Amino acid sequence: MGDTEYQVKTIAYGGKFVPIIMQNENGPCPLIALCNVLLLRGKMHLPSSNPESVSFRYLANTLSEAFMNVEPATGTSTQHMELALDDCMALLPTLQAGLDVNVRFQHTQDFEYTANLTLFDLLRVRLLHGWIVSPDDKPTASVLRDLSYNHLVELVIEMQVAQEEKRKHHSPKSSPPSEQQNLPSTNQNQDNSCPQDGGNQQHDMSSQLQEKPQQLSQEKEQQLDETIRKGLVAEKEQQLDETIRKGLVAE
C-alpha cells in the first residue's frame, strides 16, 4: 500500500464537530466515500483529535478493522460472510485508484452486481449514481431502459463499425483493369455503322459497374438497420459522455 496523504477537514454535523477526509486531487474516491460515511456515523476515528492529514495506509488498515467487526446480516451463512470478507480485503489496496462498477440507467441505485459492490454492502453504505435519463426524454429512455453502461458501450461500438462498413461500401471505386479492358472502345476512328447498339452495350456495362460497389450483404444490412433503430444520435452520445464523467456519490 502507498503512503499517499489526504487532508483532513472538520465540519459541524449532528450537533458536533466531525473530521472528514478531503481529496488530495480530482479523481476516484471510493476510499474517501467509505471513510467519511464511517466518520459521520462515529464508527471510525482518526489517529489524533485534530490531525491535518492522514495516510492511505492508516485509512486502509482502519477500514479492514471495520470489515472484520461487521455483524453478519440475519440469515447470512458463515461461508458467505467469509467469502465477502476475502473480496473486501483483496479490493482494499486498489481503492485509491478507483473502483469499477457497471451502472444501469433506470434509478440511482441500479447497478449490475459485482464483487466490487461488496465493499459497500458489507458496511451497509448505500451507493448512488447520477447517470439517470430524464423520463421526459422518451426516445432515449426507451433505448436505455434495459441496458447497463457496459452493454451500451458495446452497442455504440457496433453502430460505429456498421456505419464505417456502410461508408466503405458506398465509397467510389475504380473499375478493375480486366473490366476496363472489356469496355467498348470510344475511339473516334471506330466503325460507326451501328452507333445505337454499341452505345447501349457500353451504357449497360457501365451501369453494372456502378451498382457493384453499392451491394451490401443482406446480413450486414440487417445488422445496420437493427443498430440504427436503437441508435443514439451524436448529440445524445455527447450528453451521455458528459454525464459519465460525473463521479459516484455515496450516502
PDB file of C-alpha atoms in Angstrom:
ATOM      1  CA  MET A   1       0.000   0.000   0.000  1.00  0.00           C
ATOM      2  CA  GLY A   2       1.145   3.505  -0.725  1.00  0.00           C
ATOM      3  CA  ASP A   3       1.604   6.333   1.748  1.00  0.00           C
ATOM      4  CA  THR A   4      -0.456   8.984  -0.023  1.00  0.00           C
ATOM      5  CA  GLU A   5      -1.545  11.711   2.380  1.00  0.00           C
ATOM      6  CA  TYR A   6      -5.119  13.047   2.498  1.00  0.00           C
ATOM      7  CA  GLN A   7      -6.034  16.393   4.063  1.00  0.00           C
ATOM      8  CA  VAL A   8      -8.498  16.435   6.962  1.00  0.00           C
ATOM      9  CA  LYS A   9     -11.257  18.995   7.462  1.00  0.00           C
ATOM     10  CA  THR A  10     -13.516  19.442  10.492  1.00  0.00           C
ATOM     11  CA  ILE A  11     -17.212  20.124   9.906  1.00  0.00           C
ATOM     12  CA  ALA A  12     -20.294  20.569  12.083  1.00  0.00           C
ATOM     13  CA  TYR A  13     -22.554  17.533  11.803  1.00  0.00           C
ATOM     14  CA  GLY A  14     -25.345  16.265  14.047  1.00  0.00           C
ATOM     15  CA  GLY A  15     -24.672  18.896  16.706  1.00  0.00           C
ATOM     16  CA  LYS A  16     -20.951  18.151  16.974  1.00  0.00           C
ATOM     17  CA  PHE A  17     -17.679  18.653  15.103  1.00  0.00           C
ATOM     18  CA  VAL A  18     -16.597  15.718  12.961  1.00  0.00           C
ATOM     19  CA  PRO A  19     -13.409  15.281  10.861  1.00  0.00           C
ATOM     20  CA  ILE A  20     -13.799  14.255   7.229  1.00  0.00           C
ATOM     21  CA  ILE A  21     -11.260  13.237   4.585  1.00  0.00           C
ATOM     22  CA  MET A  22     -10.619  15.506   1.595  1.00  0.00           C
ATOM     23  CA  GLN A  23      -9.492  14.544  -1.897  1.00  0.00           C
ATOM     24  CA  ASN A  24      -5.812  15.245  -2.496  1.00  0.00           C
ATOM     25  CA  GLU A  25      -6.599  15.703  -6.208  1.00  0.00           C
ATOM     26  CA  ASN A  26      -9.557  15.297  -8.534  1.00  0.00           C
ATOM     27  CA  GLY A  27     -10.182  11.696  -9.373  1.00  0.00           C
ATOM     28  CA  PRO A  28     -11.567   8.418  -7.976  1.00  0.00           C
ATOM     29  CA  CYS A  29     -12.658   8.495  -4.348  1.00  0.00           C
ATOM     30  CA  PRO A  30     -14.317   5.241  -3.163  1.00  0.00           C
ATOM     31  CA  LEU A  31     -11.844   5.125  -0.257  1.00  0.00           C
ATOM     32  CA  ILE A  32     -12.795   8.650   0.848  1.00  0.00           C
ATOM     33  CA  ALA A  33     -16.513   7.958   0.449  1.00  0.00           C
ATOM     34  CA  LEU A  34     -16.411   4.878   2.680  1.00  0.00           C
ATOM     35  CA  CYS A  35     -14.227   6.538   5.322  1.00  0.00           C
ATOM     36  CA  ASN A  36     -16.363   9.668   5.510  1.00  0.00           C
ATOM     37  CA  VAL A  37     -19.575   7.672   5.972  1.00  0.00           C
ATOM     38  CA  LEU A  38     -17.981   5.774   8.854  1.00  0.00           C
ATOM     39  CA  LEU A  39     -16.599   9.012  10.358  1.00  0.00           C
ATOM     40  CA  LEU A  40     -20.021  10.670  10.233  1.00  0.00           C
ATOM     41  CA  ARG A  41     -21.575   7.573  11.835  1.00  0.00           C
ATOM     42  CA  GLY A  42     -18.970   7.665  14.612  1.00  0.00           C
ATOM     43  CA  LYS A  43     -17.707   4.187  13.680  1.00  0.00           C
ATOM     44  CA  MET A  44     -14.252   5.317  12.572  1.00  0.00           C
ATOM     45  CA  HIS A  45     -11.741   7.569  14.292  1.00  0.00           C
ATOM     46  CA  LEU A  46      -8.585   9.363  13.145  1.00  0.00           C
ATOM     47  CA  PRO A  47      -5.242   8.971  14.975  1.00  0.00           C
ATOM     48  CA  SER A  48      -5.455  12.276  16.917  1.00  0.00           C
ATOM     49  CA  SER A  49      -8.087  14.787  17.969  1.00  0.00           C
ATOM     50  CA  ASN A  50      -7.222  17.321  15.266  1.00  0.00           C
ATOM     51  CA  PRO A  51      -4.939  15.853  12.551  1.00  0.00           C
ATOM     52  CA  GLU A  52      -4.059  17.918   9.483  1.00  0.00           C
ATOM     53  CA  SER A  53      -3.678  14.865   7.249  1.00  0.00           C
ATOM     54  CA  VAL A  54      -3.903  11.090   7.283  1.00  0.00           C
ATOM     55  CA  SER A  55      -2.150   8.442   5.202  1.00  0.00           C
ATOM     56  CA  PHE A  56      -3.682   5.891   2.857  1.00  0.00           C
ATOM     57  CA  ARG A  57      -2.056   3.138   4.908  1.00  0.00           C
ATOM     58  CA  TYR A  58      -3.860   4.270   8.050  1.00  0.00           C
ATOM     59  CA  LEU A  59      -7.234   4.553   6.285  1.00  0.00           C
ATOM     60  CA  ALA A  60      -6.894   1.125   4.654  1.00  0.00           C
ATOM     61  CA  ASN A  61      -5.944  -0.534   7.955  1.00  0.00           C
ATOM     62  CA  THR A  62      -8.843   1.172   9.735  1.00  0.00           C
ATOM     63  CA  LEU A  63     -11.259   0.035   7.038  1.00  0.00           C
ATOM     64  CA  SER A  64     -10.019  -3.540   7.283  1.00  0.00           C
ATOM     65  CA  GLU A  65     -10.759  -3.465  11.020  1.00  0.00           C
ATOM     66  CA  ALA A  66     -14.237  -2.130  10.284  1.00  0.00           C
ATOM     67  CA  PHE A  67     -14.880  -5.029   7.903  1.00  0.00           C
ATOM     68  CA  MET A  68     -13.676  -7.577  10.450  1.00  0.00           C
ATOM     69  CA  ASN A  69     -16.049  -6.136  13.078  1.00  0.00           C
ATOM     70  CA  VAL A  70     -19.144  -6.228  10.869  1.00  0.00           C
ATOM     71  CA  GLU A  71     -22.022  -8.247  12.267  1.00  0.00           C
ATOM     72  CA  PRO A  72     -23.418 -10.634   9.641  1.00  0.00           C
ATOM     73  CA  ALA A  73     -26.879  -9.813   8.380  1.00  0.00           C
ATOM     74  CA  THR A  74     -29.686 -12.073   9.501  1.00  0.00           C
ATOM     75  CA  GLY A  75     -29.685 -15.287   7.517  1.00  0.00           C
ATOM     76  CA  THR A  76     -26.140 -14.835   6.184  1.00  0.00           C
ATOM     77  CA  SER A  77     -24.123 -18.031   6.342  1.00  0.00           C
ATOM     78  CA  THR A  78     -20.609 -18.161   7.756  1.00  0.00           C
ATOM     79  CA  GLN A  79     -19.246 -19.307   4.412  1.00  0.00           C
ATOM     80  CA  HIS A  80     -20.888 -16.415   2.573  1.00  0.00           C
ATOM     81  CA  MET A  81     -19.535 -13.935   5.134  1.00  0.00           C
ATOM     82  CA  GLU A  82     -16.006 -15.299   4.801  1.00  0.00           C
ATOM     83  CA  LEU A  83     -16.131 -15.006   1.008  1.00  0.00           C
ATOM     84  CA  ALA A  84     -17.386 -11.418   1.277  1.00  0.00           C
ATOM     85  CA  LEU A  85     -14.571 -10.512   3.666  1.00  0.00           C
ATOM     86  CA  ASP A  86     -11.990 -12.078   1.344  1.00  0.00           C
ATOM     87  CA  ASP A  87     -13.323  -9.973  -1.553  1.00  0.00           C
ATOM     88  CA  CYS A  88     -13.145  -6.791   0.516  1.00  0.00           C
ATOM     89  CA  MET A  89      -9.614  -7.415   1.726  1.00  0.00           C
ATOM     90  CA  ALA A  90      -8.447  -8.080  -1.823  1.00  0.00           C
ATOM     91  CA  LEU A  91     -10.012  -4.804  -3.030  1.00  0.00           C
ATOM     92  CA  LEU A  92      -8.671  -2.541  -0.262  1.00  0.00           C
ATOM     93  CA  PRO A  93      -5.232  -1.894  -1.861  1.00  0.00           C
ATOM     94  CA  THR A  94      -6.923  -0.743  -5.097  1.00  0.00           C
ATOM     95  CA  LEU A  95      -9.326   1.807  -3.607  1.00  0.00           C
ATOM     96  CA  GLN A  96      -7.110   4.850  -4.077  1.00  0.00           C
ATOM     97  CA  ALA A  97      -7.050   4.141  -7.839  1.00  0.00           C
ATOM     98  CA  GLY A  98     -10.827   3.817  -8.235  1.00  0.00           C
ATOM     99  CA  LEU A  99     -13.493   1.145  -8.370  1.00  0.00           C
ATOM    100  CA  ASP A 100     -15.208  -0.378 -11.405  1.00  0.00           C
ATOM    101  CA  VAL A 101     -18.996  -0.573 -11.257  1.00  0.00           C
ATOM    102  CA  ASN A 102     -21.495  -1.193 -14.046  1.00  0.00           C
ATOM    103  CA  VAL A 103     -24.448   1.163 -13.722  1.00  0.00           C
ATOM    104  CA  ARG A 104     -27.922   0.859 -15.190  1.00  0.00           C
ATOM    105  CA  PHE A 105     -29.933   3.944 -16.081  1.00  0.00           C
ATOM    106  CA  GLN A 106     -33.372   3.492 -14.505  1.00  0.00           C
ATOM    107  CA  HIS A 107     -32.680   4.814 -10.996  1.00  0.00           C
ATOM    108  CA  THR A 108     -29.859   5.973  -8.726  1.00  0.00           C
ATOM    109  CA  GLN A 109     -29.305   2.598  -7.046  1.00  0.00           C
ATOM    110  CA  ASP A 110     -29.467   0.484 -10.210  1.00  0.00           C
ATOM    111  CA  PHE A 111     -26.177  -1.439 -10.568  1.00  0.00           C
ATOM    112  CA  GLU A 112     -25.181  -4.733 -12.113  1.00  0.00           C
ATOM    113  CA  TYR A 113     -23.923  -6.765  -9.173  1.00  0.00           C
ATOM    114  CA  THR A 114     -20.177  -7.413  -8.987  1.00  0.00           C
ATOM    115  CA  ALA A 115     -17.798  -8.292  -6.151  1.00  0.00           C
ATOM    116  CA  ASN A 116     -16.779  -4.608  -6.006  1.00  0.00           C
ATOM    117  CA  LEU A 117     -20.176  -3.712  -4.534  1.00  0.00           C
ATOM    118  CA  THR A 118     -19.453  -5.973  -1.549  1.00  0.00           C
ATOM    119  CA  LEU A 119     -17.364  -3.150  -0.028  1.00  0.00           C
ATOM    120  CA  PHE A 120     -20.465  -1.011   0.339  1.00  0.00           C
ATOM    121  CA  ASP A 121     -22.934  -3.802   1.093  1.00  0.00           C
ATOM    122  CA  LEU A 122     -20.886  -5.209   3.954  1.00  0.00           C
ATOM    123  CA  LEU A 123     -20.606  -1.801   5.670  1.00  0.00           C
ATOM    124  CA  ARG A 124     -24.270  -1.058   4.873  1.00  0.00           C
ATOM    125  CA  VAL A 125     -23.370   2.019   2.872  1.00  0.00           C
ATOM    126  CA  ARG A 126     -25.912   2.917   0.210  1.00  0.00           C
ATOM    127  CA  LEU A 127     -24.157   3.546  -3.127  1.00  0.00           C
ATOM    128  CA  LEU A 128     -25.769   6.012  -5.525  1.00  0.00           C
ATOM    129  CA  HIS A 129     -25.010   7.189  -9.049  1.00  0.00           C
ATOM    130  CA  GLY A 130     -26.200  10.143 -11.123  1.00  0.00           C
ATOM    131  CA  TRP A 131     -26.427   8.597 -14.604  1.00  0.00           C
ATOM    132  CA  ILE A 132     -30.199   8.840 -14.932  1.00  0.00           C
ATOM    133  CA  VAL A 133     -32.105   9.572 -18.132  1.00  0.00           C
ATOM    134  CA  SER A 134     -34.924  12.078 -17.809  1.00  0.00           C
ATOM    135  CA  PRO A 135     -38.296  10.350 -18.266  1.00  0.00           C
ATOM    136  CA  ASP A 136     -39.294  13.360 -20.384  1.00  0.00           C
ATOM    137  CA  ASP A 137     -36.684  12.273 -22.945  1.00  0.00           C
ATOM    138  CA  LYS A 138     -38.791   9.304 -24.049  1.00  0.00           C
ATOM    139  CA  PRO A 139     -36.744   8.248 -27.144  1.00  0.00           C
ATOM    140  CA  THR A 140     -33.518   7.966 -25.144  1.00  0.00           C
ATOM    141  CA  ALA A 141     -35.240   6.471 -22.098  1.00  0.00           C
ATOM    142  CA  SER A 142     -36.823   3.744 -24.231  1.00  0.00           C
ATOM    143  CA  VAL A 143     -33.396   2.774 -25.625  1.00  0.00           C
ATOM    144  CA  LEU A 144     -31.549   2.774 -22.287  1.00  0.00           C
ATOM    145  CA  ARG A 145     -34.285   1.253 -20.111  1.00  0.00           C
ATOM    146  CA  ASP A 146     -32.916  -2.286 -20.020  1.00  0.00           C
ATOM    147  CA  LEU A 147     -29.231  -1.581 -20.708  1.00  0.00           C
ATOM    148  CA  SER A 148     -26.195  -1.354 -18.472  1.00  0.00           C
ATOM    149  CA  TYR A 149     -23.316   1.010 -19.174  1.00  0.00           C
ATOM    150  CA  ASN A 150     -21.092  -1.805 -20.473  1.00  0.00           C
ATOM    151  CA  HIS A 151     -23.840  -3.109 -22.776  1.00  0.00           C
ATOM    152  CA  LEU A 152     -24.440   0.400 -24.091  1.00  0.00           C
ATOM    153  CA  VAL A 153     -20.760   0.859 -24.918  1.00  0.00           C
ATOM    154  CA  GLU A 154     -20.830  -2.399 -26.897  1.00  0.00           C
ATOM    155  CA  LEU A 155     -23.861  -1.203 -28.903  1.00  0.00           C
ATOM    156  CA  VAL A 156     -22.234   2.154 -29.672  1.00  0.00           C
ATOM    157  CA  ILE A 157     -19.113   0.372 -30.930  1.00  0.00           C
ATOM    158  CA  GLU A 158     -21.220  -1.977 -33.083  1.00  0.00           C
ATOM    159  CA  MET A 159     -23.061   1.009 -34.555  1.00  0.00           C
ATOM    160  CA  GLN A 160     -19.814   2.800 -35.370  1.00  0.00           C
ATOM    161  CA  VAL A 161     -18.385  -0.323 -37.038  1.00  0.00           C
ATOM    162  CA  ALA A 162     -21.568  -0.814 -39.070  1.00  0.00           C
ATOM    163  CA  GLN A 163     -21.553   2.821 -40.204  1.00  0.00           C
ATOM    164  CA  GLU A 164     -17.914   2.525 -41.207  1.00  0.00           C
ATOM    165  CA  GLU A 165     -18.682  -0.633 -43.197  1.00  0.00           C
ATOM    166  CA  LYS A 166     -21.516   1.128 -44.986  1.00  0.00           C
ATOM    167  CA  ARG A 167     -19.304   4.128 -45.745  1.00  0.00           C
ATOM    168  CA  LYS A 168     -16.636   1.870 -47.250  1.00  0.00           C
ATOM    169  CA  HIS A 169     -19.131   0.023 -49.443  1.00  0.00           C
ATOM    170  CA  HIS A 170     -20.643   3.242 -50.752  1.00  0.00           C
ATOM    171  CA  SER A 171     -17.338   4.990 -51.465  1.00  0.00           C
ATOM    172  CA  PRO A 172     -16.452   5.255 -55.217  1.00  0.00           C
ATOM    173  CA  LYS A 173     -14.156   2.516 -56.533  1.00  0.00           C
ATOM    174  CA  SER A 174     -12.289   2.358 -59.807  1.00  0.00           C
ATOM    175  CA  SER A 175     -13.216  -0.422 -62.214  1.00  0.00           C
ATOM    176  CA  PRO A 176     -10.904  -3.484 -62.201  1.00  0.00           C
ATOM    177  CA  PRO A 177      -8.400  -3.489 -65.105  1.00  0.00           C
ATOM    178  CA  SER A 178      -9.972  -6.620 -66.674  1.00  0.00           C
ATOM    179  CA  GLU A 179     -13.370  -4.931 -66.800  1.00  0.00           C
ATOM    180  CA  GLN A 180     -11.894  -1.694 -68.098  1.00  0.00           C
ATOM    181  CA  GLN A 181     -10.281  -3.620 -70.960  1.00  0.00           C
ATOM    182  CA  ASN A 182     -13.613  -5.168 -71.933  1.00  0.00           C
ATOM    183  CA  LEU A 183     -15.386  -1.835 -72.239  1.00  0.00           C
ATOM    184  CA  PRO A 184     -16.209  -0.852 -75.860  1.00  0.00           C
ATOM    185  CA  SER A 185     -13.671   1.485 -77.398  1.00  0.00           C
ATOM    186  CA  THR A 186     -14.671   5.139 -77.692  1.00  0.00           C
ATOM    187  CA  ASN A 187     -12.031   5.922 -80.341  1.00  0.00           C
ATOM    188  CA  GLN A 188     -13.423   8.275 -82.979  1.00  0.00           C
ATOM    189  CA  ASN A 189     -11.931   6.061 -85.747  1.00  0.00           C
ATOM    190  CA  GLN A 190     -14.044   3.016 -84.812  1.00  0.00           C
ATOM    191  CA  ASP A 191     -16.720   1.651 -87.135  1.00  0.00           C
ATOM    192  CA  ASN A 192     -19.832   3.809 -86.574  1.00  0.00           C
ATOM    193  CA  SER A 193     -22.115   1.671 -88.690  1.00  0.00           C
ATOM    194  CA  CYS A 194     -24.173   0.671 -85.564  1.00  0.00           C
ATOM    195  CA  PRO A 195     -23.741   3.551 -83.101  1.00  0.00           C
ATOM    196  CA  GLN A 196     -27.029   2.907 -81.302  1.00  0.00           C
ATOM    197  CA  ASP A 197     -26.306  -0.765 -80.408  1.00  0.00           C
ATOM    198  CA  GLY A 198     -22.713  -0.003 -79.316  1.00  0.00           C
ATOM    199  CA  GLY A 199     -23.906   2.862 -77.136  1.00  0.00           C
ATOM    200  CA  ASN A 200     -26.456   0.663 -75.403  1.00  0.00           C
ATOM    201  CA  GLN A 201     -23.838  -2.026 -74.714  1.00  0.00           C
ATOM    202  CA  GLN A 202     -21.481   0.499 -73.139  1.00  0.00           C
ATOM    203  CA  HIS A 203     -24.296   2.012 -71.077  1.00  0.00           C
ATOM    204  CA  ASP A 204     -25.420  -1.397 -69.745  1.00  0.00           C
ATOM    205  CA  MET A 205     -21.901  -2.411 -68.722  1.00  0.00           C
ATOM    206  CA  SER A 206     -21.267   0.960 -67.050  1.00  0.00           C
ATOM    207  CA  SER A 207     -24.492   0.629 -65.065  1.00  0.00           C
ATOM    208  CA  GLN A 208     -23.433  -2.807 -63.834  1.00  0.00           C
ATOM    209  CA  LEU A 209     -20.081  -1.453 -62.686  1.00  0.00           C
ATOM    210  CA  GLN A 210     -21.754   1.388 -60.789  1.00  0.00           C
ATOM    211  CA  GLU A 211     -24.105  -0.986 -58.996  1.00  0.00           C
ATOM    212  CA  LYS A 212     -21.401  -3.349 -57.701  1.00  0.00           C
ATOM    213  CA  PRO A 213     -19.918  -1.053 -55.012  1.00  0.00           C
ATOM    214  CA  GLN A 214     -23.407  -0.455 -53.626  1.00  0.00           C
ATOM    215  CA  GLN A 215     -24.168  -4.139 -52.986  1.00  0.00           C
ATOM    216  CA  LEU A 216     -24.047  -4.837 -49.214  1.00  0.00           C
ATOM    217  CA  SER A 217     -24.628  -8.337 -47.945  1.00  0.00           C
ATOM    218  CA  GLN A 218     -28.076  -8.948 -46.506  1.00  0.00           C
ATOM    219  CA  GLU A 219     -26.583  -9.814 -43.129  1.00  0.00           C
ATOM    220  CA  LYS A 220     -24.691  -6.503 -42.872  1.00  0.00           C
ATOM    221  CA  GLU A 221     -27.785  -4.537 -43.912  1.00  0.00           C
ATOM    222  CA  GLN A 222     -29.879  -6.263 -41.241  1.00  0.00           C
ATOM    223  CA  GLN A 223     -27.253  -5.628 -38.560  1.00  0.00           C
ATOM    224  CA  LEU A 224     -27.015  -1.995 -39.574  1.00  0.00           C
ATOM    225  CA  ASP A 225     -30.792  -1.478 -39.633  1.00  0.00           C
ATOM    226  CA  GLU A 226     -31.165  -3.088 -36.212  1.00  0.00           C
ATOM    227  CA  THR A 227     -28.392  -0.950 -34.707  1.00  0.00           C
ATOM    228  CA  ILE A 228     -29.666   2.289 -36.250  1.00  0.00           C
ATOM    229  CA  ARG A 229     -33.160   1.653 -34.925  1.00  0.00           C
ATOM    230  CA  LYS A 230     -31.698   1.530 -31.427  1.00  0.00           C
ATOM    231  CA  GLY A 231     -29.227   4.229 -32.255  1.00  0.00           C
ATOM    232  CA  LEU A 232     -28.109   7.176 -30.281  1.00  0.00           C
ATOM    233  CA  VAL A 233     -27.605  10.341 -32.285  1.00  0.00           C
ATOM    234  CA  ALA A 234     -24.331  12.193 -31.803  1.00  0.00           C
ATOM    235  CA  GLU A 235     -25.916  14.729 -29.505  1.00  0.00           C
ATOM    236  CA  LYS A 236     -27.233  12.018 -27.184  1.00  0.00           C
ATOM    237  CA  GLU A 237     -23.836  10.260 -27.127  1.00  0.00           C
ATOM    238  CA  GLN A 238     -22.186  13.552 -26.158  1.00  0.00           C
ATOM    239  CA  GLN A 239     -24.722  14.131 -23.367  1.00  0.00           C
ATOM    240  CA  LEU A 240     -24.099  10.609 -22.088  1.00  0.00           C
ATOM    241  CA  ASP A 241     -20.307  11.083 -22.172  1.00  0.00           C
ATOM    242  CA  GLU A 242     -20.627  14.348 -20.219  1.00  0.00           C
ATOM    243  CA  THR A 243     -22.796  12.639 -17.634  1.00  0.00           C
ATOM    244  CA  ILE A 244     -20.420   9.663 -17.352  1.00  0.00           C
ATOM    245  CA  ARG A 245     -17.595  11.994 -16.358  1.00  0.00           C
ATOM    246  CA  LYS A 246     -19.505  12.784 -13.163  1.00  0.00           C
ATOM    247  CA  GLY A 247     -18.496  10.818 -10.078  1.00  0.00           C
ATOM    248  CA  LEU A 248     -20.278   8.292  -7.969  1.00  0.00           C
ATOM    249  CA  VAL A 249     -21.676   9.614  -4.718  1.00  0.00           C
ATOM    250  CA  ALA A 250     -22.194   7.624  -1.571  1.00  0.00           C
ATOM    251  CA  GLU A 251     -24.687   8.496   1.075  1.00  0.00           C
TER     252      GLU A 251
END
